[in-house]
CSV table of C-alpha atoms and ligand atoms in Angstrom, one decimal:
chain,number,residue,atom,x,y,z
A,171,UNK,CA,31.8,17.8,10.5
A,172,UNK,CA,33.8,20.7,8.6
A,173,UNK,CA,34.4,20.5,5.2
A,174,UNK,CA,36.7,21.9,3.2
A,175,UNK,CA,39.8,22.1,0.6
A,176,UNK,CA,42.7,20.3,1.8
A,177,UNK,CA,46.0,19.1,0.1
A,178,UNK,CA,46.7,15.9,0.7
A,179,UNK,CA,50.4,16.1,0.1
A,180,UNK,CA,53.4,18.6,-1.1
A,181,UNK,CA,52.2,20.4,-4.3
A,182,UNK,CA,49.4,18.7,-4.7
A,183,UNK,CA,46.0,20.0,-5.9
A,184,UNK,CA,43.3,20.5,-3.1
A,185,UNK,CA,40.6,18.2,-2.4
A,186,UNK,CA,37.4,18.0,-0.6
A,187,UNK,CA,37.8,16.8,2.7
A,188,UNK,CA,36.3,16.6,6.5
A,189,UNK,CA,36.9,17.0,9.6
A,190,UNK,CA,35.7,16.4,12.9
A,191,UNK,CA,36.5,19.4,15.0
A,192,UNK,CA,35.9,18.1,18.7
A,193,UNK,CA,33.5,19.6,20.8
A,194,UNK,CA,33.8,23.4,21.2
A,195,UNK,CA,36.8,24.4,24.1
A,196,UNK,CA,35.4,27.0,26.9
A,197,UNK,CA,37.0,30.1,25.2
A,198,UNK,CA,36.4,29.2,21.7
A,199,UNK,CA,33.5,30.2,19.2
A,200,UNK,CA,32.8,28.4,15.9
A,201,UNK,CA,32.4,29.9,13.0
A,202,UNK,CA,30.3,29.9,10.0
A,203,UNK,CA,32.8,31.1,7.0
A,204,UNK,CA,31.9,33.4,4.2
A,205,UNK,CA,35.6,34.5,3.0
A,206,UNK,CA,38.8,33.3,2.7
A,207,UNK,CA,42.1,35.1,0.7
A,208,UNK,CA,44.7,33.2,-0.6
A,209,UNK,CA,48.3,34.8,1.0
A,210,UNK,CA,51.2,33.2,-0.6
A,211,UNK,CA,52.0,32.3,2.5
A,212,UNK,CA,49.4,28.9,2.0
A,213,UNK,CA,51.9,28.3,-1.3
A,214,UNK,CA,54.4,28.0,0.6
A,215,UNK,CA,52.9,25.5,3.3
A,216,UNK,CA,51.2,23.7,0.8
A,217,UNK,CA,54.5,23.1,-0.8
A,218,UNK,CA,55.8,22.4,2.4
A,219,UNK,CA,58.7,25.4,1.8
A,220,UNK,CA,59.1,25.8,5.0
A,221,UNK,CA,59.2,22.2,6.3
A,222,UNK,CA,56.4,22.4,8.6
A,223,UNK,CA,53.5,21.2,7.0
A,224,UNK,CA,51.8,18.0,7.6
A,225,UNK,CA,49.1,16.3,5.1
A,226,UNK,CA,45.7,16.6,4.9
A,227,UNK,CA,45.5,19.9,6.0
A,228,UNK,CA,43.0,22.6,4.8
A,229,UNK,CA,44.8,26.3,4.5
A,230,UNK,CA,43.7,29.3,4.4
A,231,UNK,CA,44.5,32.6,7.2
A,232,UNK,CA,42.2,35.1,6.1
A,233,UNK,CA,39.0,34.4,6.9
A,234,UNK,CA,35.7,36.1,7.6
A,235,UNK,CA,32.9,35.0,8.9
A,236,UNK,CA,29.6,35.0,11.5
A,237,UNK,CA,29.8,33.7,14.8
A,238,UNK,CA,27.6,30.1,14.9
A,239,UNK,CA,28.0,29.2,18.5
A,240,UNK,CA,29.9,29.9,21.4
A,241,UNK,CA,32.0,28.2,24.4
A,242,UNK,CA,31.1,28.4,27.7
A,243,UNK,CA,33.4,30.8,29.0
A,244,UNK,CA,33.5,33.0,25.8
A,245,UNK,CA,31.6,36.2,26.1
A,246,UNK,CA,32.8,38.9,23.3
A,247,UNK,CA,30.8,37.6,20.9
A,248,UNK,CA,27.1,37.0,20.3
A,249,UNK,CA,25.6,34.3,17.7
A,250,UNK,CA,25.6,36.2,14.0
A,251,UNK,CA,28.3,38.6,15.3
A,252,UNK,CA,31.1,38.8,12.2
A,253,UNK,CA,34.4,38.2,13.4
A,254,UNK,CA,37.8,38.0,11.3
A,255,UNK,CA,40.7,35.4,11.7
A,256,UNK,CA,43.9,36.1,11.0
A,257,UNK,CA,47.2,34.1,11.0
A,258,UNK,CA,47.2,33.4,14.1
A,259,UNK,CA,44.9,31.0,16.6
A,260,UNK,CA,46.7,31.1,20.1
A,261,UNK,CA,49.1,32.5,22.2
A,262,UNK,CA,50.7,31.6,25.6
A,263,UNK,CA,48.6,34.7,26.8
A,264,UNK,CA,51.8,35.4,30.0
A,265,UNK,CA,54.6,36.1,28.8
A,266,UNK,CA,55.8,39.2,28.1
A,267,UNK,CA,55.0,39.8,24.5
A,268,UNK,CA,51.3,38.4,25.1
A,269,UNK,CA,51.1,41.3,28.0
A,270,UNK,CA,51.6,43.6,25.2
A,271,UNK,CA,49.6,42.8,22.4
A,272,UNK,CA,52.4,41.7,20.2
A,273,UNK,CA,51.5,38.0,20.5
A,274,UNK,CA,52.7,37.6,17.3
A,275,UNK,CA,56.2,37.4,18.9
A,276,UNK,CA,54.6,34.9,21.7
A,277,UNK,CA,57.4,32.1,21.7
A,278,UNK,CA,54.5,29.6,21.9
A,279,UNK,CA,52.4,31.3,18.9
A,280,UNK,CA,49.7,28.9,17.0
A,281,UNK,CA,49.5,29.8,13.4
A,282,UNK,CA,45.9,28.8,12.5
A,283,UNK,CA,46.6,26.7,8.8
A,284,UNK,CA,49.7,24.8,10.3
A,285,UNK,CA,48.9,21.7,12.5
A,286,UNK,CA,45.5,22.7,12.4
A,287,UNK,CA,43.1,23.6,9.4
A,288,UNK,CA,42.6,26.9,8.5
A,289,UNK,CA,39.8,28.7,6.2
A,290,UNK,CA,39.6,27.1,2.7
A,291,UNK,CA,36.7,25.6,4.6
A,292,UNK,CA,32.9,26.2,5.5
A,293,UNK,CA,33.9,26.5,9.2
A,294,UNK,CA,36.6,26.9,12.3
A,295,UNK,CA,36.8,26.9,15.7
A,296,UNK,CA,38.9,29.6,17.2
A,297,UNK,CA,39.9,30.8,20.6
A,298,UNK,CA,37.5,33.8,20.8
A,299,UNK,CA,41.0,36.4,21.5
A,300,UNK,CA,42.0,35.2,18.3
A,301,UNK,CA,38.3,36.6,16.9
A,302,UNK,CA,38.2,40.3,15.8
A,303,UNK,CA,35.2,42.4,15.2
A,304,UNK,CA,34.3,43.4,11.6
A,305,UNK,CA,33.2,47.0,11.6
A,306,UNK,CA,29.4,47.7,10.2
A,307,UNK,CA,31.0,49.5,7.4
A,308,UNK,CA,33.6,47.2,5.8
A,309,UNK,CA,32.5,44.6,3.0
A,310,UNK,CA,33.5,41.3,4.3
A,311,UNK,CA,35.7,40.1,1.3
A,312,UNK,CA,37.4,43.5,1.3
A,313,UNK,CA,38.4,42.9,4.5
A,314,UNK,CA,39.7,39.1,4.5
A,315,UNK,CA,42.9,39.9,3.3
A,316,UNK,CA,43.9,42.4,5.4
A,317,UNK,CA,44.0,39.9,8.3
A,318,UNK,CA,47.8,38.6,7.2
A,319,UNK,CA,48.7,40.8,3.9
A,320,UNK,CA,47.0,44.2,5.4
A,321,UNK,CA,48.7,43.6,9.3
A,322,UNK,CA,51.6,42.1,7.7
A,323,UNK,CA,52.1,45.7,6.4
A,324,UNK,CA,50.3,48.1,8.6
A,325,UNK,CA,52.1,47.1,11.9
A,326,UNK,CA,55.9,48.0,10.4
A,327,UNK,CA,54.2,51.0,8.8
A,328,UNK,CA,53.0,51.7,12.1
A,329,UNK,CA,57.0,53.3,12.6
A,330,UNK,CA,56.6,56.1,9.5
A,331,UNK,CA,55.1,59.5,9.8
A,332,UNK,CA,53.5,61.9,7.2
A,333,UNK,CA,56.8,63.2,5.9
A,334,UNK,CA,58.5,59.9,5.4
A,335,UNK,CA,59.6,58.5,1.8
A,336,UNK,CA,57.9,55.0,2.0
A,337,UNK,CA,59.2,52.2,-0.8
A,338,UNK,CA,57.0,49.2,-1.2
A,339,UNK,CA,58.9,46.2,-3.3
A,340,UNK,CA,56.7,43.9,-5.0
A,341,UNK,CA,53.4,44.9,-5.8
A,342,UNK,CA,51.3,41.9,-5.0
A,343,UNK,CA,48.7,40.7,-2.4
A,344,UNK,CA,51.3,42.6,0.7
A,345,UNK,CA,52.5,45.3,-1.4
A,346,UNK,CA,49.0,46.4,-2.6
A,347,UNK,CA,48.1,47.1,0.9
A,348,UNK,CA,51.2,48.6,1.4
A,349,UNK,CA,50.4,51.9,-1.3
A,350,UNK,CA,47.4,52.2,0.5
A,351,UNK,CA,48.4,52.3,3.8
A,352,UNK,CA,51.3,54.7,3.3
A,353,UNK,CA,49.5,56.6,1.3
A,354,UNK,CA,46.6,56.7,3.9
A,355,UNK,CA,49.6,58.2,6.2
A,356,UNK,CA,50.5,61.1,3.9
A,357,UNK,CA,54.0,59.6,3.2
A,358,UNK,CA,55.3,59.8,0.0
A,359,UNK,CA,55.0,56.4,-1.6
A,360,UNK,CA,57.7,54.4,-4.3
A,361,UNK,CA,56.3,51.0,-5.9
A,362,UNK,CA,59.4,48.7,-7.3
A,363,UNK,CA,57.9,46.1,-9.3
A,364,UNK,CA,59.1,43.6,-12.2
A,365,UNK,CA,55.8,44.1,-13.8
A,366,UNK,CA,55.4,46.9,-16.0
A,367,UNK,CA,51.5,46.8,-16.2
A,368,UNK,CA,51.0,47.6,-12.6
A,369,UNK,CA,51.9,50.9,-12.9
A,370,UNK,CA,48.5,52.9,-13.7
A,371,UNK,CA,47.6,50.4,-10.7
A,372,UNK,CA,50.1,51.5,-8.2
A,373,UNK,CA,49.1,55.2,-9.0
A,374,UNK,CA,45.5,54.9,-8.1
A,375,UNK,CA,46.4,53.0,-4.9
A,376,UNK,CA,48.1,55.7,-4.0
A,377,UNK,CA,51.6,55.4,-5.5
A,378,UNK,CA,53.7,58.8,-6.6
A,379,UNK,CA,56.1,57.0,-8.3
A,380,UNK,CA,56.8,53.6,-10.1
A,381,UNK,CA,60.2,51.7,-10.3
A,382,UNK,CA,61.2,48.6,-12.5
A,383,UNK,CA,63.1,46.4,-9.8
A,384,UNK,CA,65.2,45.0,-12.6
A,385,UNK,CA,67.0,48.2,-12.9
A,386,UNK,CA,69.4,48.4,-10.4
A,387,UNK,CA,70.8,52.2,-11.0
A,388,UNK,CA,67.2,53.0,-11.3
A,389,UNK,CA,66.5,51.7,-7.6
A,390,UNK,CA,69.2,53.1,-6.1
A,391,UNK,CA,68.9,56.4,-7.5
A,392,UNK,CA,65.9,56.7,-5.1
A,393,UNK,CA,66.5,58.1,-1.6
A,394,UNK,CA,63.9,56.6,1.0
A,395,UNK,CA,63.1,56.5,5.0
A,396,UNK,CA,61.7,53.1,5.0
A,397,UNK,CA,61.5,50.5,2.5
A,398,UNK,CA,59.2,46.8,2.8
A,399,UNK,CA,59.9,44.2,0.7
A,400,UNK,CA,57.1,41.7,0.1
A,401,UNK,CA,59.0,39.6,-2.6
A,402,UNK,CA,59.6,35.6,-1.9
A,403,UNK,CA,62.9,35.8,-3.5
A,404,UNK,CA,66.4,36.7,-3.5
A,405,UNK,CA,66.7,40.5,-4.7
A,406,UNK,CA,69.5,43.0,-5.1
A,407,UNK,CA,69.4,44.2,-1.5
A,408,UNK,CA,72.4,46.3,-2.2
A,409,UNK,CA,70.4,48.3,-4.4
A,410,UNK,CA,67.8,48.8,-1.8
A,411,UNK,CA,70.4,49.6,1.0
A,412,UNK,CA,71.7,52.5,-1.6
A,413,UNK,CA,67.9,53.3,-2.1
A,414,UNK,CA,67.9,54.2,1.7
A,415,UNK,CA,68.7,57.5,3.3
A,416,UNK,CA,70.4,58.1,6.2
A,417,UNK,CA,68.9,56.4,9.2
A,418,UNK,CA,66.6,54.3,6.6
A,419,UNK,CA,65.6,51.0,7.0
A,420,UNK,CA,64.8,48.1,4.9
A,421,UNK,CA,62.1,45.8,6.4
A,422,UNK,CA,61.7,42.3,4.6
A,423,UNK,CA,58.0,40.5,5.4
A,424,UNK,CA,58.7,38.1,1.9
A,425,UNK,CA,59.7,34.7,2.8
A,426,UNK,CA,63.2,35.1,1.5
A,427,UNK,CA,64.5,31.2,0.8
A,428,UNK,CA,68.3,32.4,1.4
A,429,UNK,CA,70.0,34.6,3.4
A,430,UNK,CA,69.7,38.0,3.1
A,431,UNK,CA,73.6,39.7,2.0
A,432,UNK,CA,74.4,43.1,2.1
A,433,UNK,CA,77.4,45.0,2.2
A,434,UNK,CA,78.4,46.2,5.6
A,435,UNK,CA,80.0,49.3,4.7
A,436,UNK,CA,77.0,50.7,3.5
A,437,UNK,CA,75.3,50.2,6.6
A,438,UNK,CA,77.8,51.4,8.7
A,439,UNK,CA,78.3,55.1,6.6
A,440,UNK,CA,74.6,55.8,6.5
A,441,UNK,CA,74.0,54.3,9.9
A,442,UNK,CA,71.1,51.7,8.1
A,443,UNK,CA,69.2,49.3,9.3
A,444,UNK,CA,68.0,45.4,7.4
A,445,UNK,CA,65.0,44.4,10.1
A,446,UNK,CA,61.9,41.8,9.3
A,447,UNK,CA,58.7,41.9,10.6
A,448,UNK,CA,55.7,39.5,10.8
A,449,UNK,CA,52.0,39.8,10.7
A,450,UNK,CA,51.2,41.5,14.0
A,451,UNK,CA,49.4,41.4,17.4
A,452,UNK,CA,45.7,42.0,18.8
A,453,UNK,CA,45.9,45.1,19.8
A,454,UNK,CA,47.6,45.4,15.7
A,455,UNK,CA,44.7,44.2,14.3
A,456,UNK,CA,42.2,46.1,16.3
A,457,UNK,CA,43.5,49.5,15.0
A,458,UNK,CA,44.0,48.5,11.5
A,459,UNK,CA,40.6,47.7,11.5
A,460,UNK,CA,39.6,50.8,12.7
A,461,UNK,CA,42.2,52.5,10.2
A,462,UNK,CA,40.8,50.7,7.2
A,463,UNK,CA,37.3,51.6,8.2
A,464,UNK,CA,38.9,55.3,8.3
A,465,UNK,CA,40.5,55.3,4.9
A,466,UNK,CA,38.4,53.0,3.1
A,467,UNK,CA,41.4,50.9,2.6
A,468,UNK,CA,40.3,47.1,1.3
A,469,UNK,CA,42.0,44.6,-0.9
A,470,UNK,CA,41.3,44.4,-4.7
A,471,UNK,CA,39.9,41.3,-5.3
A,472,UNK,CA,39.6,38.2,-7.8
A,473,UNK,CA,36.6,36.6,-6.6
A,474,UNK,CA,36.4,32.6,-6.8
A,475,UNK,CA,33.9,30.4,-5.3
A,476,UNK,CA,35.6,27.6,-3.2
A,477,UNK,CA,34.7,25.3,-5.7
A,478,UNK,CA,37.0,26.6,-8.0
A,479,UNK,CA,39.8,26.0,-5.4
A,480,UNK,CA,42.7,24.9,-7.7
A,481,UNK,CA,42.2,27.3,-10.1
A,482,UNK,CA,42.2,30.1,-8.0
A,483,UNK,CA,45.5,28.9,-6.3
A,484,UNK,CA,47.0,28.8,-9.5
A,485,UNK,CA,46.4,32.4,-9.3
A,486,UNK,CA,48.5,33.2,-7.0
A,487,UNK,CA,51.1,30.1,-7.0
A,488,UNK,CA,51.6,32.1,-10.7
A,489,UNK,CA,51.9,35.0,-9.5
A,490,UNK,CA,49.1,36.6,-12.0
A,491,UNK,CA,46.6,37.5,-9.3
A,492,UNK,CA,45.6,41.1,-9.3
A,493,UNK,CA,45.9,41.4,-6.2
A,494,UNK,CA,44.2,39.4,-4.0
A,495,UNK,CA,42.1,36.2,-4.9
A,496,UNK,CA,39.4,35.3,-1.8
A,497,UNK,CA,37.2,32.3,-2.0
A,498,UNK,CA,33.7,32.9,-1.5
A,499,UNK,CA,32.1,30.0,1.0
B,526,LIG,P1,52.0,37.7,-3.9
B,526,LIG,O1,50.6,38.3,-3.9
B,526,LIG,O2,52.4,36.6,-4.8
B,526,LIG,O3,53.0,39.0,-4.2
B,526,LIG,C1,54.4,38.9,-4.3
B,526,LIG,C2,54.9,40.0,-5.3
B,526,LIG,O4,56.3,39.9,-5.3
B,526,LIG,C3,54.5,39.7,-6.7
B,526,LIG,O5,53.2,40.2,-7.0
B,526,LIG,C4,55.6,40.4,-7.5
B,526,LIG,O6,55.3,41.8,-7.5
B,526,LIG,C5,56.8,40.2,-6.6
B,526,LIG,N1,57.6,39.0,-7.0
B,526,LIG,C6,57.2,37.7,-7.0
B,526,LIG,N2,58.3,37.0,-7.4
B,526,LIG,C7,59.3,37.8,-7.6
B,526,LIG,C8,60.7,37.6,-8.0
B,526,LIG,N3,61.2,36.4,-8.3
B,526,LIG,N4,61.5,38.7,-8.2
B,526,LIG,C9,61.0,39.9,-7.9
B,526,LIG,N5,59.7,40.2,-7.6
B,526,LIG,C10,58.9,39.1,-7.4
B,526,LIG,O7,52.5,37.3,-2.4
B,526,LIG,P2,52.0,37.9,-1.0
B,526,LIG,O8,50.8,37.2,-0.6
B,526,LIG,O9,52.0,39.4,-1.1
B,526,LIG,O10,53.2,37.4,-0.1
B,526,LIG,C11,54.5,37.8,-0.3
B,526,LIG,C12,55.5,37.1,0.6
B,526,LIG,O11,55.2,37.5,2.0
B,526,LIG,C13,55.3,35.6,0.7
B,526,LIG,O12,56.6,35.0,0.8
B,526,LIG,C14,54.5,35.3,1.9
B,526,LIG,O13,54.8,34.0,2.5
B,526,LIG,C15,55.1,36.4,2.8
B,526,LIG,N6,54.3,36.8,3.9
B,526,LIG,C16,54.9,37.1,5.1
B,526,LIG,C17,54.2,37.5,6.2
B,526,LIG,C18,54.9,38.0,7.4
B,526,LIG,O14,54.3,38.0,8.5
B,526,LIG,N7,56.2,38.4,7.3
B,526,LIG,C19,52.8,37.5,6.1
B,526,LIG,C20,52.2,37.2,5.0
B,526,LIG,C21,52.9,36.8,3.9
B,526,LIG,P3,55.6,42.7,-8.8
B,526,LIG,O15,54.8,42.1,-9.9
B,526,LIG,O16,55.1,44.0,-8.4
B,526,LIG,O17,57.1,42.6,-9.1
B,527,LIG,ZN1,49.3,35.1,5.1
């Protein structure tokens, strides 16, 4: 049996729970958990936000961990090995995204925490594709988070150079990554935030300069190649579309409830561009890895031990955590 953290229904606090997982498929490997961040994307399923949840289910898409067995067709790992697990579990692995390594755009995608249970747990079966190496170097809880908030950031950053003016809205578990990242690429790097206190933060991440998103004429006095915003609500996109240079974009990875509205006009005479992006692919992951291990690029952490669950869920339900919490197993 696995057991784990699991909500039980819509909002509700997470409770110990089991599981039988079946007996290990060909190409999967089981494995034994140490860590587990907390994205806000597990707030929103837990809340069921996005409609998709079902109950019990145990969250959690960040995970690290050693490898405790393996299937009998799967042959990248070894027993002990430490693999990460990101957001996703499975993929079609034929169609034409798959072919590329961007099966994060696979129409028949498996998210690993929905209709299945994820991390908050002190073990998973995974398809072994969906298993990536942790490099020697790079201390396991570090590295958790980057396997949704760090790809959900690298892979559009992928698309800036060195002398590109990189904005990152929302300084939280995403946007932290973010600083680093572009920062790690030599761009010059502008933090909006509603929250004051992060600034000295966002300067030793690798900021050079520090917004307040409330003030619109502030925002849009900046003049930007490429802008992410991580927030999980309605903003002033206008302001960020003015923020933009010529040619800029303005790439949304928050889970936005609404639509997102901008003024057409402005597009058009700059010749700008609103895109979204999501997590990313294997072959994604894989270099991040080997970026991070580079850089020394790793999440800040709040350290909880699963048996604090709730509390450290409040964390980031809140939005207090600083920057990302991850659940020791
Ligand atoms: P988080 O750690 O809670 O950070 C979100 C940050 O947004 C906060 O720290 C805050 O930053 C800012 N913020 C929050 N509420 C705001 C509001 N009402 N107005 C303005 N700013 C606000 O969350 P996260 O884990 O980074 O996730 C962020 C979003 O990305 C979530 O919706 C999550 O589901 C989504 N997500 C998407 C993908 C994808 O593939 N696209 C992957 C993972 C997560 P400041 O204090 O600096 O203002
Ligand atoms: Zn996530």
């Amino acid at each position: 049996m696995i057991h784990g953290y699991a909500a039980m229904e819509p909002e509700g606090d997470l409770e110990q729970w089991e599981y039988d997982p079946g007996d290990l498929d060909k190409d999967e490997i089981a494995i034994s958990i140490d860590y587990c961040g907390i994205c806000h994307s597990d707030v929103h399923l837990v809340d069921d936000d996005w409609g998709v949840s079902s109950y019990p289910f145990i969250p959690g898409h960040e995970i690290v961990g050693t490898v405790s067995s393996t299937g009998a067709d799967a042959d990248r790992f070894d027993q002990e090995d430490r693999v990460a697990v990101g957001w996703q579990a499975g993929s079609c692995g034929m169609c034409e995204w798959c072919d590329v390594g961007k099966e994060n755009l696979c129409p028949k995608q498996q998210p690993t925490a929905i209709g299945r249970n994820g991390g908050f747990a002190d073990a998973i079966n995974v398809a072994e594709r969906f298993a990536f190496r942790v490099p020697d170097d790079l201390d396991g809880e570090r590295t958790a988070p980057l396997l949704c908030g760090g790809i959900t950031m690298y892979t559009p950053l992928r698309q800036v150079d060195s002398s590109d003016r990189v904005g990152i809205v929302g300084m939280g578990g995403l946007g932290h990554f973010g600083v680093q990242f572009a920062d790690a690429k030599g761009c010059h790097v502008t933090v909006f935030s509603t929250s004051p206190g992060k600034g000295s933060d966002a300067e030793e991440l690798g900021a050079d300069s520090f917004v307040h998103a409330r003030d619109t004429s502030a925002i849009a006095d900046e003049a930007l190649d490429f802008i992410i915003s991580t927030v999980p609500a309605e903003l002033d996109w206008n302001a960020y579309v003015d923020a933009l240079r010529p040619e800029g974009r303005l790439c949304n990875v928050g889970a936005v409830p609404g639509d997102i509205s901008v003024d057409a006009r402005k597009l058009l005479a700059g010749k700008k561009g609103v895109i979204g992006s999501n997590t990313g692919g294997r072959k994604e992951i894989e270099e991040m890895l080997a970026f991070v291990a580079r850089h020394d690029i790793g999440a800040v952490v709040e350290s909880y031990d699963i048996t604090d669950v709730n509390e450290a869920f409040d964390r980031v339900r809140s939005g207090d955590a600083r920057y990302r919490v991850v659940l020791s197993i």
